[in-house]
Tab-separated table of C-alpha atoms and ligand atoms in Angstrom:
chain	number	residue	atom	x	y	z
A	1	MET	CA	0.000	0.000	0.000
A	2	SER	CA	1.462	3.386	-0.944
A	3	THR	CA	1.417	6.353	1.364
A	4	GLY	CA	0.664	9.909	0.298
A	5	VAL	CA	4.338	10.814	0.591
A	6	GLU	CA	5.445	8.056	-1.762
A	7	THR	CA	2.768	8.999	-4.305
A	8	LYS	CA	4.042	12.549	-4.282
A	9	LYS	CA	7.610	11.369	-4.837
A	10	VAL	CA	6.583	9.103	-7.725
A	11	LEU	CA	4.637	11.940	-9.287
A	12	SER	CA	7.486	14.392	-9.061
A	13	VAL	CA	9.838	11.971	-10.797
A	14	LYS	CA	7.251	11.626	-13.532
A	15	ALA	CA	6.811	15.376	-13.557
A	16	ARG	CA	10.542	15.906	-13.928
A	17	GLU	CA	10.540	13.553	-16.874
A	18	LEU	CA	7.665	15.429	-18.433
A	19	LEU	CA	9.356	18.778	-17.875
A	20	LYS	CA	12.415	17.497	-19.727
A	21	SER	CA	10.340	16.393	-22.684
A	22	ILE	CA	8.763	19.813	-23.289
A	23	PRO	CA	10.190	20.872	-26.656
A	24	LYS	CA	12.693	23.766	-26.630
A	25	VAL	CA	11.539	27.082	-28.098
A	26	ASP	CA	13.940	26.755	-31.055
A	27	GLU	CA	12.776	23.224	-31.709
A	28	PHE	CA	9.136	24.354	-31.827
A	29	LEU	CA	10.070	27.294	-34.061
A	30	GLY	CA	11.869	24.845	-36.348
A	31	TRP	CA	8.649	22.837	-36.818
A	32	LEU	CA	6.748	26.000	-37.594
A	33	ALA	CA	9.382	27.164	-40.081
A	34	ALA	CA	9.217	23.772	-41.770
A	35	ASP	CA	5.466	24.330	-42.164
A	36	GLY	CA	6.139	27.662	-43.852
A	37	GLU	CA	5.140	29.837	-40.874
A	38	GLU	CA	6.952	33.164	-40.807
A	39	LEU	CA	8.779	33.487	-37.458
A	40	THR	CA	7.603	36.953	-36.452
A	41	ALA	CA	7.901	38.374	-32.946
A	42	LEU	CA	4.229	37.549	-32.372
A	43	VAL	CA	4.810	33.899	-33.369
A	44	LYS	CA	7.750	33.644	-30.976
A	45	GLU	CA	5.710	35.115	-28.135
A	46	ALA	CA	2.879	32.648	-28.777
A	47	VAL	CA	5.361	29.747	-28.779
A	48	ARG	CA	6.879	30.853	-25.484
A	49	GLU	CA	3.468	31.198	-23.915
A	50	THR	CA	2.423	27.734	-25.151
A	51	LEU	CA	5.504	26.064	-23.672
A	52	GLU	CA	5.283	28.062	-20.451
A	53	GLU	CA	1.689	26.937	-20.054
A	54	CYS	CA	2.770	23.268	-20.391
A	55	ARG	CA	5.389	23.797	-17.706
A	56	ALA	CA	2.880	25.376	-15.343
A	57	ALA	CA	0.362	22.573	-15.981
A	58	ILE	CA	2.980	19.887	-15.183
A	59	LEU	CA	3.982	21.631	-11.951
A	60	ALA	CA	0.334	22.048	-10.978
A	61	GLY	CA	-0.236	18.341	-11.636
A	62	THR	CA	-2.885	18.902	-14.305
A	63	LEU	CA	-0.664	17.628	-17.146
A	64	ARG	CA	0.343	14.094	-16.163
A	65	SER	CA	1.247	12.140	-19.304
A	66	GLN	CA	3.277	12.381	-22.502
A	67	GLY	CA	-0.029	12.507	-24.372
A	68	GLY	CA	-0.543	16.020	-23.002
A	69	LEU	CA	2.588	17.117	-24.861
A	70	ALA	CA	1.592	15.619	-28.216
A	71	PRO	CA	2.746	17.888	-31.065
A	72	GLU	CA	-0.841	18.259	-32.404
A	73	LEU	CA	-2.016	19.503	-29.001
A	74	LEU	CA	0.868	21.956	-28.699
A	75	ARG	CA	0.191	23.155	-32.205
A	76	THR	CA	-3.522	23.749	-31.481
A	77	SER	CA	-2.676	25.621	-28.305
A	78	PHE	CA	-0.111	27.741	-30.187
A	79	THR	CA	-2.591	28.555	-32.971
A	80	ALA	CA	-5.155	29.779	-30.441
A	81	LYS	CA	-2.557	31.961	-28.721
A	82	LEU	CA	-1.387	33.450	-31.993
A	83	ALA	CA	-4.995	34.088	-33.045
A	84	ARG	CA	-5.666	35.942	-29.796
A	85	ARG	CA	-2.732	38.233	-30.589
A	86	THR	CA	-3.864	38.999	-34.099
A	87	THR	CA	-7.649	39.329	-33.743
A	88	PRO	CA	-9.342	42.546	-32.600
A	89	ASN	CA	-10.344	43.027	-28.974
A	90	PHE	CA	-13.185	45.341	-29.929
A	91	ILE	CA	-15.722	43.048	-31.569
A	92	ARG	CA	-19.356	42.730	-32.480
A	93	VAL	CA	-21.624	40.911	-30.020
A	94	ILE	CA	-25.223	39.726	-30.140
A	95	ASN	CA	-27.378	41.646	-27.668
A	96	ALA	CA	-30.109	39.297	-26.466
A	97	THR	CA	-30.676	41.247	-23.239
A	98	GLY	CA	-33.637	43.122	-24.693
A	99	VAL	CA	-32.164	46.410	-23.424
A	100	VAL	CA	-32.357	48.530	-26.563
A	101	ILE	CA	-30.036	51.393	-25.562
A	102	HIS	CA	-27.402	49.367	-23.704
A	103	THR	CA	-24.531	51.657	-22.693
A	104	ASN	CA	-22.137	48.739	-22.026
A	105	LEU	CA	-22.891	47.274	-25.453
A	106	GLY	CA	-22.349	50.474	-27.423
A	107	ARG	CA	-25.767	52.166	-27.012
A	108	SER	CA	-27.353	52.753	-30.412
A	109	VAL	CA	-26.865	50.505	-33.421
A	110	LEU	CA	-26.280	52.712	-36.446
A	111	PRO	CA	-28.472	52.528	-39.546
A	112	ALA	CA	-26.895	51.206	-42.735
A	113	GLU	CA	-27.309	54.707	-44.215
A	114	ALA	CA	-25.059	56.148	-41.488
A	115	MET	CA	-22.406	53.451	-41.918
A	116	ALA	CA	-22.366	54.124	-45.663
A	117	ARG	CA	-21.775	57.850	-45.099
A	118	ILE	CA	-19.032	57.173	-42.537
A	119	ASN	CA	-17.346	54.910	-45.045
A	120	ALA	CA	-17.743	57.358	-47.928
A	121	VAL	CA	-16.448	60.363	-46.014
A	122	GLY	CA	-13.807	58.562	-43.953
A	123	SER	CA	-12.071	56.706	-46.755
A	124	GLY	CA	-11.205	59.887	-48.653
A	125	TYR	CA	-10.744	63.616	-48.090
A	126	SER	CA	-13.883	65.606	-47.341
A	127	ASN	CA	-15.257	69.140	-47.034
A	128	LEU	CA	-15.180	68.892	-43.226
A	129	GLU	CA	-14.057	72.493	-42.806
A	130	PHE	CA	-14.103	73.721	-46.376
A	131	ASP	CA	-16.957	75.709	-47.872
A	132	LEU	CA	-17.409	74.370	-51.393
A	133	ALA	CA	-19.637	77.339	-52.368
A	134	THR	CA	-17.081	80.049	-51.580
A	135	GLY	CA	-13.847	78.070	-51.738
A	136	LYS	CA	-12.972	79.357	-48.284
A	137	ARG	CA	-12.540	77.814	-44.894
A	138	GLY	CA	-15.852	76.480	-43.560
A	139	SER	CA	-17.229	75.241	-40.252
A	140	ARG	CA	-17.866	71.572	-39.488
A	141	TYR	CA	-20.982	72.554	-37.537
A	142	SER	CA	-22.618	74.224	-40.523
A	143	LEU	CA	-22.914	70.796	-42.193
A	144	VAL	CA	-25.684	69.709	-39.812
A	145	GLU	CA	-26.823	72.941	-38.176
A	146	GLU	CA	-29.614	73.571	-40.667
A	147	LEU	CA	-30.924	70.005	-40.303
A	148	LEU	CA	-30.908	70.264	-36.510
A	149	CYS	CA	-32.749	73.578	-36.622
A	150	GLN	CA	-35.336	72.143	-39.023
A	151	LEU	CA	-35.942	69.101	-36.832
A	152	THR	CA	-36.051	70.899	-33.479
A	153	GLY	CA	-37.327	74.381	-34.295
A	154	ALA	CA	-34.223	75.935	-32.694
A	155	GLU	CA	-32.418	79.028	-34.046
A	156	ALA	CA	-28.928	77.556	-33.901
A	157	ALA	CA	-27.080	74.347	-33.057
A	158	LEU	CA	-23.670	73.003	-32.106
A	159	LEU	CA	-22.224	69.518	-31.688
A	160	VAL	CA	-19.649	68.127	-29.256
A	161	ASN	CA	-18.380	64.722	-28.192
A	162	ASN	CA	-21.243	63.657	-25.924
A	163	ASN	CA	-23.962	65.179	-23.794
A	164	ALA	CA	-21.743	65.337	-20.704
A	165	ALA	CA	-19.396	67.553	-22.746
A	166	ALA	CA	-22.368	69.603	-23.943
A	167	VAL	CA	-23.467	70.314	-20.359
A	168	LEU	CA	-19.907	71.102	-19.263
A	169	LEU	CA	-19.316	73.456	-22.179
A	170	ALA	CA	-22.639	75.260	-21.750
A	171	LEU	CA	-22.088	75.738	-18.001
A	172	ASP	CA	-18.501	76.866	-18.530
A	173	THR	CA	-19.640	79.429	-21.090
A	174	LEU	CA	-22.690	80.757	-19.293
A	175	ALA	CA	-21.954	80.422	-15.597
A	176	LYS	CA	-18.242	80.062	-14.819
A	177	GLY	CA	-17.508	81.547	-11.380
A	178	ARG	CA	-21.176	82.333	-10.831
A	179	GLU	CA	-24.301	80.603	-9.542
A	180	VAL	CA	-26.615	78.082	-11.229
A	181	ILE	CA	-29.979	77.297	-9.657
A	182	VAL	CA	-31.127	73.652	-9.825
A	183	SER	CA	-33.940	71.744	-8.118
A	184	ARG	CA	-32.879	69.170	-5.482
A	185	GLY	CA	-35.059	66.651	-7.300
A	186	GLN	CA	-32.906	66.942	-10.426
A	187	LEU	CA	-29.340	66.340	-9.172
A	188	VAL	CA	-29.021	63.415	-11.551
A	189	GLU	CA	-26.319	60.770	-11.680
A	190	ILE	CA	-25.966	58.932	-14.992
A	191	GLY	CA	-24.125	55.581	-15.069
A	192	GLY	CA	-20.386	56.032	-15.516
A	193	SER	CA	-19.995	58.850	-12.995
A	194	PHE	CA	-21.671	61.800	-14.702
A	195	ARG	CA	-23.244	63.725	-11.838
A	196	ILE	CA	-24.765	67.157	-12.196
A	197	PRO	CA	-23.121	68.576	-9.020
A	198	GLU	CA	-19.683	67.294	-10.099
A	199	VAL	CA	-19.931	68.508	-13.690
A	200	MET	CA	-21.021	71.821	-12.257
A	201	ALA	CA	-17.959	71.956	-9.994
A	202	ARG	CA	-15.673	71.164	-12.963
A	203	SER	CA	-17.177	73.951	-15.019
A	204	GLY	CA	-16.382	76.417	-12.232
A	205	ALA	CA	-20.053	77.227	-11.695
A	206	ARG	CA	-21.509	77.208	-8.171
A	207	LEU	CA	-24.516	74.997	-7.629
A	208	VAL	CA	-27.416	76.522	-5.742
A	209	GLU	CA	-29.869	73.781	-4.781
A	210	VAL	CA	-33.490	74.707	-4.249
A	211	GLY	CA	-36.641	72.911	-3.121
A	212	ALA	CA	-36.871	69.432	-1.646
A	213	THR	CA	-36.121	66.047	-3.219
A	214	ASN	CA	-39.771	65.440	-4.040
A	215	ARG	CA	-41.133	68.966	-4.510
A	216	THR	CA	-39.775	72.212	-5.861
A	217	HIS	CA	-41.872	75.330	-6.491
A	218	LEU	CA	-41.358	78.398	-8.650
A	219	ARG	CA	-41.095	80.496	-5.484
A	220	ASP	CA	-38.034	78.410	-4.460
A	221	TYR	CA	-36.213	79.436	-7.640
A	222	ARG	CA	-37.353	83.036	-7.271
A	223	ALA	CA	-36.094	83.267	-3.694
A	224	ALA	CA	-32.665	81.943	-4.747
A	225	VAL	CA	-32.033	84.513	-7.499
A	226	THR	CA	-29.234	86.915	-6.500
A	227	GLU	CA	-26.723	89.239	-8.178
A	228	GLU	CA	-24.512	86.170	-8.577
A	229	THR	CA	-27.067	84.068	-10.464
A	230	ALA	CA	-25.976	83.263	-14.022
A	231	LEU	CA	-28.366	80.523	-15.117
A	232	LEU	CA	-31.548	78.609	-14.281
A	233	LEU	CA	-31.002	74.912	-15.058
A	234	LYS	CA	-33.560	72.168	-15.439
A	235	VAL	CA	-32.332	68.577	-15.721
A	236	HIS	CA	-34.645	66.029	-17.251
A	237	THR	CA	-34.772	63.081	-14.859
A	238	SER	CA	-34.341	60.656	-17.701
A	239	ASN	CA	-33.240	57.584	-15.742
A	240	TYR	CA	-35.514	57.782	-12.682
A	241	ARG	CA	-38.872	59.129	-11.641
A	242	ILE	CA	-40.024	60.688	-8.422
A	243	ILE	CA	-43.587	59.503	-7.913
A	244	GLY	CA	-46.137	60.115	-5.184
A	245	PHE	CA	-46.279	63.523	-3.460
A	246	ALA	CA	-44.046	65.212	-6.011
A	247	SER	CA	-43.961	68.250	-8.254
A	248	GLU	CA	-41.480	70.164	-10.322
A	249	VAL	CA	-41.621	73.493	-12.083
A	250	ALA	CA	-42.555	73.394	-15.775
A	251	LEU	CA	-39.898	74.642	-18.173
A	252	ALA	CA	-42.222	77.398	-19.470
A	253	GLU	CA	-42.535	78.808	-15.934
A	254	LEU	CA	-38.762	78.809	-15.493
A	255	VAL	CA	-38.422	80.572	-18.839
A	256	GLU	CA	-40.864	83.237	-17.624
A	257	LEU	CA	-38.883	83.680	-14.401
A	258	GLY	CA	-35.683	83.925	-16.439
A	259	ARG	CA	-37.212	86.679	-18.597
A	260	GLN	CA	-38.213	88.663	-15.516
A	261	HIS	CA	-34.654	88.588	-14.180
A	262	ASN	CA	-32.871	88.660	-17.520
A	263	LEU	CA	-31.337	85.219	-16.849
A	264	PRO	CA	-30.736	82.477	-19.412
A	265	VAL	CA	-32.540	79.153	-18.913
A	266	MET	CA	-31.107	75.784	-19.906
A	267	GLU	CA	-32.530	72.269	-19.999
A	268	ASP	CA	-30.304	69.174	-19.968
A	269	LEU	CA	-32.725	66.882	-21.716
A	270	GLY	CA	-30.522	63.774	-21.578
A	271	SER	CA	-31.997	61.375	-24.076
A	272	GLY	CA	-33.331	63.769	-26.660
A	273	CYS	CA	-36.158	62.319	-28.662
A	274	LEU	CA	-36.951	63.752	-32.086
A	275	LEU	CA	-40.326	62.119	-32.563
A	276	ASP	CA	-43.308	61.508	-30.328
A	277	LEU	CA	-43.004	57.860	-29.325
A	278	SER	CA	-46.369	57.887	-27.549
A	279	ARG	CA	-47.949	57.754	-30.998
A	280	TYR	CA	-46.354	54.330	-31.406
A	281	GLY	CA	-47.534	52.846	-28.149
A	282	LEU	CA	-44.589	53.955	-26.001
A	283	MET	CA	-44.621	56.245	-23.021
A	284	LYS	CA	-44.642	59.992	-23.570
A	285	GLU	CA	-41.175	61.589	-23.494
A	286	PRO	CA	-41.033	65.289	-24.391
A	287	THR	CA	-39.620	65.745	-27.890
A	288	VAL	CA	-36.779	68.211	-28.420
A	289	ARG	CA	-39.145	70.331	-30.527
A	290	GLU	CA	-41.638	70.568	-27.646
A	291	VAL	CA	-38.887	71.518	-25.213
A	292	VAL	CA	-37.451	74.153	-27.570
A	293	ALA	CA	-40.981	75.566	-28.080
A	294	ALA	CA	-41.208	76.273	-24.334
A	295	GLY	CA	-38.560	78.942	-24.961
A	296	PRO	CA	-35.343	78.013	-23.103
A	297	ASP	CA	-32.074	79.567	-24.276
A	298	VAL	CA	-30.170	76.257	-24.452
A	299	VAL	CA	-31.150	72.577	-24.672
A	300	THR	CA	-28.603	69.731	-24.593
A	301	PHE	CA	-29.114	66.054	-25.434
A	302	SER	CA	-27.301	62.879	-26.542
A	303	GLY	CA	-26.890	61.635	-30.097
A	304	ASP	CA	-26.837	57.956	-29.157
A	305	LYS	CA	-29.772	57.491	-26.801
A	306	LEU	CA	-33.374	57.651	-28.110
A	307	LEU	CA	-32.161	59.584	-31.153
A	308	GLY	CA	-30.440	56.399	-32.341
A	309	GLY	CA	-27.302	57.959	-33.815
A	310	PRO	CA	-23.587	57.982	-32.975
A	311	GLN	CA	-22.182	59.212	-29.655
A	312	ALA	CA	-22.494	63.001	-29.680
A	313	GLY	CA	-23.684	65.899	-27.579
A	314	ILE	CA	-26.138	68.189	-29.310
A	315	ILE	CA	-26.648	71.761	-28.154
A	316	VAL	CA	-29.521	73.746	-29.628
A	317	GLY	CA	-30.905	77.123	-28.667
A	318	ARG	CA	-30.879	80.861	-29.232
A	319	ARG	CA	-28.387	82.024	-31.836
A	320	GLU	CA	-26.602	84.560	-29.661
A	321	ILE	CA	-25.977	82.002	-26.885
A	322	ILE	CA	-24.943	79.202	-29.252
A	323	GLU	CA	-22.441	81.658	-30.827
A	324	ARG	CA	-20.918	82.339	-27.404
A	325	ILE	CA	-20.626	78.593	-26.750
A	326	LYS	CA	-18.964	78.086	-30.161
A	327	GLN	CA	-16.358	80.739	-29.288
A	328	ASN	CA	-15.405	79.060	-25.982
A	329	PRO	CA	-11.828	77.682	-26.321
A	330	LEU	CA	-12.984	74.565	-24.446
A	331	ASN	CA	-15.173	73.801	-27.474
A	332	ARG	CA	-12.029	72.987	-29.467
A	333	ALA	CA	-11.115	70.301	-26.936
A	334	LEU	CA	-14.576	68.746	-27.037
A	335	ARG	CA	-15.152	68.949	-30.758
A	336	ILE	CA	-16.908	66.261	-32.734
A	337	ASP	CA	-14.929	64.146	-35.226
A	338	LYS	CA	-15.700	63.633	-38.905
A	339	PHE	CA	-16.987	60.045	-38.559
A	340	THR	CA	-19.554	61.078	-35.965
A	341	LEU	CA	-20.570	64.032	-38.055
A	342	ALA	CA	-21.066	61.850	-41.141
A	343	GLY	CA	-23.099	59.291	-39.185
A	344	LEU	CA	-25.182	61.908	-37.420
A	345	GLU	CA	-26.000	63.760	-40.616
A	346	ALA	CA	-27.270	60.525	-42.182
A	347	VAL	CA	-29.435	59.731	-39.141
A	348	LEU	CA	-30.860	63.269	-39.020
A	349	ARG	CA	-31.746	63.040	-42.719
A	350	LEU	CA	-33.766	59.885	-42.001
A	351	TYR	CA	-35.817	61.914	-39.493
A	352	GLN	CA	-36.984	64.181	-42.315
A	353	ASP	CA	-39.436	61.374	-43.115
A	354	GLU	CA	-40.887	59.958	-39.905
A	355	ARG	CA	-41.858	56.595	-41.420
A	356	LYS	CA	-38.345	56.170	-42.778
A	357	ALA	CA	-36.873	57.017	-39.377
A	358	LEU	CA	-39.028	54.390	-37.648
A	359	ARG	CA	-38.153	51.710	-40.152
A	360	LEU	CA	-34.461	52.399	-40.742
A	361	ILE	CA	-33.093	53.662	-37.408
A	362	PRO	CA	-32.507	50.426	-35.463
A	363	THR	CA	-33.124	51.994	-32.024
A	364	LEU	CA	-36.587	53.212	-33.080
A	365	ALA	CA	-37.355	50.045	-35.046
A	366	MET	CA	-36.492	47.821	-32.066
A	367	LEU	CA	-38.449	49.976	-29.606
A	368	THR	CA	-41.584	49.877	-31.737
A	369	LEU	CA	-41.541	46.152	-32.617
A	370	SER	CA	-44.817	44.441	-31.739
A	371	GLN	CA	-44.854	41.366	-29.552
A	372	ALA	CA	-46.084	39.398	-32.582
A	373	GLU	CA	-43.053	40.463	-34.645
A	374	ILE	CA	-40.684	39.550	-31.826
A	375	GLY	CA	-42.515	36.237	-31.382
A	376	ALA	CA	-41.878	35.404	-35.032
A	377	LYS	CA	-38.121	35.920	-34.495
A	378	ALA	CA	-38.234	33.735	-31.369
A	379	ARG	CA	-39.925	30.923	-33.308
A	380	ARG	CA	-37.328	31.156	-36.085
A	381	LEU	CA	-34.637	30.563	-33.486
A	382	THR	CA	-36.416	27.760	-31.591
A	383	ARG	CA	-37.110	25.885	-34.854
A	384	ARG	CA	-33.355	25.708	-35.470
A	385	LEU	CA	-32.574	24.513	-31.940
A	386	ARG	CA	-35.239	22.092	-30.713
A	387	LYS	CA	-34.260	18.945	-32.614
A	388	PRO	CA	-30.457	19.255	-32.552
A	389	LEU	CA	-30.467	20.080	-28.822
A	390	ALA	CA	-33.001	17.403	-27.791
A	391	GLY	CA	-31.768	15.737	-24.580
A	392	GLN	CA	-29.204	18.479	-23.956
A	393	CYS	CA	-31.310	21.587	-23.489
A	394	ARG	CA	-34.999	22.336	-23.187
A	395	VAL	CA	-35.959	25.145	-25.566
A	396	SER	CA	-39.178	27.144	-25.263
A	397	THR	CA	-40.496	30.658	-25.854
A	398	ILE	CA	-41.914	32.848	-23.095
A	399	SER	CA	-43.601	36.250	-22.884
A	400	THR	CA	-41.622	38.685	-20.760
A	401	VAL	CA	-40.596	42.361	-20.711
A	402	SER	CA	-37.659	44.359	-22.095
A	403	ARG	CA	-36.264	47.698	-20.981
A	404	VAL	CA	-35.408	50.727	-23.058
A	405	GLY	CA	-32.111	51.412	-21.217
A	406	GLY	CA	-29.665	54.263	-21.706
A	407	GLY	CA	-31.361	56.499	-19.179
A	408	ALA	CA	-34.599	56.656	-21.125
A	409	LEU	CA	-38.137	55.736	-20.097
A	410	PRO	CA	-37.178	54.357	-16.664
A	411	GLU	CA	-39.353	51.641	-15.140
A	412	TYR	CA	-41.157	51.296	-18.439
A	413	ASP	CA	-41.734	47.700	-19.509
A	414	LEU	CA	-42.056	46.699	-23.135
A	415	ALA	CA	-43.872	43.411	-23.785
A	416	THR	CA	-41.527	41.029	-25.559
A	417	VAL	CA	-40.840	37.366	-26.346
A	418	ALA	CA	-37.723	35.506	-25.235
A	419	VAL	CA	-36.295	32.116	-26.107
A	420	SER	CA	-35.837	30.271	-22.814
A	421	LEU	CA	-33.012	27.727	-22.520
A	422	ALA	CA	-32.812	25.158	-19.726
A	423	PRO	CA	-29.568	23.206	-20.229
A	424	GLU	CA	-29.627	19.590	-19.013
A	425	VAL	CA	-25.948	18.705	-19.475
A	426	PHE	CA	-24.368	21.644	-17.615
A	427	SER	CA	-25.538	24.519	-15.443
A	428	VAL	CA	-27.254	27.642	-16.667
A	429	ASN	CA	-24.268	29.656	-15.391
A	430	GLU	CA	-21.977	27.531	-17.532
A	431	LEU	CA	-24.205	28.241	-20.536
A	432	GLU	CA	-24.067	31.965	-19.812
A	433	GLU	CA	-20.265	31.850	-19.663
A	434	ARG	CA	-19.845	29.747	-22.800
A	435	LEU	CA	-22.079	32.110	-24.782
A	436	ARG	CA	-20.276	35.164	-23.424
A	437	ARG	CA	-16.918	33.698	-24.456
A	438	ALA	CA	-18.040	32.490	-27.877
A	439	HIS	CA	-16.414	33.629	-31.124
A	440	GLU	CA	-19.325	36.051	-31.604
A	441	PRO	CA	-20.390	36.541	-27.969
A	442	VAL	CA	-24.069	36.330	-27.060
A	443	LEU	CA	-25.339	38.267	-24.029
A	444	GLY	CA	-28.658	37.447	-22.400
A	445	ARG	CA	-29.946	37.119	-18.873
A	446	ILE	CA	-30.521	34.400	-16.290
A	447	GLU	CA	-33.968	34.254	-14.745
A	448	ASN	CA	-35.389	31.386	-12.641
A	449	ASP	CA	-32.558	29.049	-13.635
A	450	ARG	CA	-33.210	29.614	-17.329
A	451	PHE	CA	-31.102	31.511	-19.832
A	452	LEU	CA	-33.302	34.029	-21.643
A	453	LEU	CA	-32.609	35.423	-25.094
A	454	ASP	CA	-34.851	38.478	-25.557
A	455	MET	CA	-35.429	38.588	-29.293
A	456	ARG	CA	-36.358	42.309	-29.401
A	457	THR	CA	-32.700	43.284	-29.723
A	458	VAL	CA	-31.579	40.385	-31.937
A	459	ALA	CA	-31.573	41.470	-35.588
A	460	GLY	CA	-33.098	39.143	-38.196
A	461	PRO	CA	-29.758	38.369	-39.900
A	462	GLU	CA	-28.219	37.510	-36.502
A	463	ILE	CA	-30.636	34.636	-35.818
A	464	LEU	CA	-28.818	32.047	-37.931
A	465	ARG	CA	-25.446	32.966	-36.402
A	466	LEU	CA	-26.945	32.883	-32.911
A	467	ALA	CA	-28.373	29.405	-33.574
A	468	ASN	CA	-24.991	28.173	-34.810
A	469	THR	CA	-23.204	29.599	-31.769
A	470	LEU	CA	-25.677	27.786	-29.504
A	471	LEU	CA	-25.162	24.480	-31.308
A	472	THR	CA	-21.377	24.897	-31.045
A	473	VAL	CA	-21.644	25.637	-27.326
A	474	PHE	CA	-23.466	22.290	-26.873
A	475	GLY	CA	-20.905	20.494	-29.052
A	476	VAL	CA	-23.404	19.841	-31.865
A	477	PRO	CA	-22.000	20.370	-35.383
A	478	ALA	CA	-23.654	23.527	-36.758
B	1	PLP	C1	-27.301	60.538	-20.497
B	1	PLP	C2	-27.386	61.842	-19.865
B	1	PLP	C3	-26.257	62.678	-19.805
B	1	PLP	C4	-24.932	62.253	-20.343
B	1	PLP	O1	-25.020	62.073	-21.737
B	1	PLP	P1	-23.823	61.323	-22.517
B	1	PLP	O2	-24.228	61.463	-23.956
B	1	PLP	O3	-23.851	59.918	-22.033
B	1	PLP	O4	-22.575	62.034	-22.204
B	1	PLP	C5	-26.398	63.890	-19.195
B	1	PLP	N1	-27.579	64.297	-18.680
B	1	PLP	C6	-28.693	63.518	-18.701
B	1	PLP	C7	-29.951	64.018	-18.086
B	1	PLP	C8	-28.632	62.267	-19.319
B	1	PLP	O5	-29.705	61.488	-19.354
């Protein structure tokens, strides 16, 4: 009978033998060269990592026989390591979470029309800052300003990197070193550390909070106006709601108060919706046009939330104020790039025809899908899975709800259909991980020990690829 100590000794002798039979780096490189592989620095790194991994596995006792060092195995391991070094880190994924504006997954999916413009403008020179009519230097903002004014009813417009930059730039221009009055119910934090009080501090403006968390009245603003006041700010609570005994001051009333004291009024609208979604069965969000019509001097919103375009911050408002913001040297540091501009122009053009916008802008199309349309996608997927996965995973469809996401329409549920997967050969957590680590990763959610794929956010052409990924994950040939 062998004791534990003896077993350990026997193993380490074996291990030492195994360690000696790991091929040398040069030997491995020789095989690769013989196969016609060019011995680049990346190849050498991948070889070293492969051999180092064998060494570590032997010492850890997980590699225990010569079979584990078979040349085919080493070669496969090397190929995977080389591939990891040469393939992009930033890749496309399938969003089966049902969250339409998913900030972690890149927010809005761009329409084909926008991608075509980005490609056309980005792969050659362009008139980014060149006025083709006069042959003189032009302004990048003028390329979309007219469109933005048409769509929102504003006098003038300006674009920056994102809405956080828009708020910062507007505050810096209008209120640096002076006071800005904001309701305590509107001191918003957006995911990723954008907080109104902190942005305010960065801009050099002093925050003057008025009212209570749940209720703020016009008299609260009026009482706070002093010689030092530079701006009245309203922040649209786009990612939460205060319900119950609550009230806030309407923008039109703030505008009136601003007029009386000769103070500019700004609204940070957050999401920025260009069409009335309540006409398509969604909850009412004020459109930018409605907000502009209430008469504020400045309105800021995002390009990649409900608008469905690329990441951008859009500032619209009165010409004289927009001009001042354009002249701010900080604007140069926050300026929008040509790809964003090309994509945004294409998206804005789609809004000139509302039906086109709804059909061709993926964010709007996904938000307005009916449960029947989503159900049809779910059935297309289940049909491809049921038979090949029989005995390995139970596949069904269920009615559930999706979220808009991206700080828009909080607590608003959209009826949807999900494909529900109950794996029988490994755990649901294992399924989640395998899908997340797949060649084209698939993200969904776990609910009641099932993995749910919400088909609202899965595009038609993705269904076949999603089915194949699932079959691969279960080891079934696709
Ligand atoms: C989302 C949001 C922001 C930040 O916009 P980004 O485009 O993400 O920079 C600022 N204010 C409000 C109210 C928002 O909803």
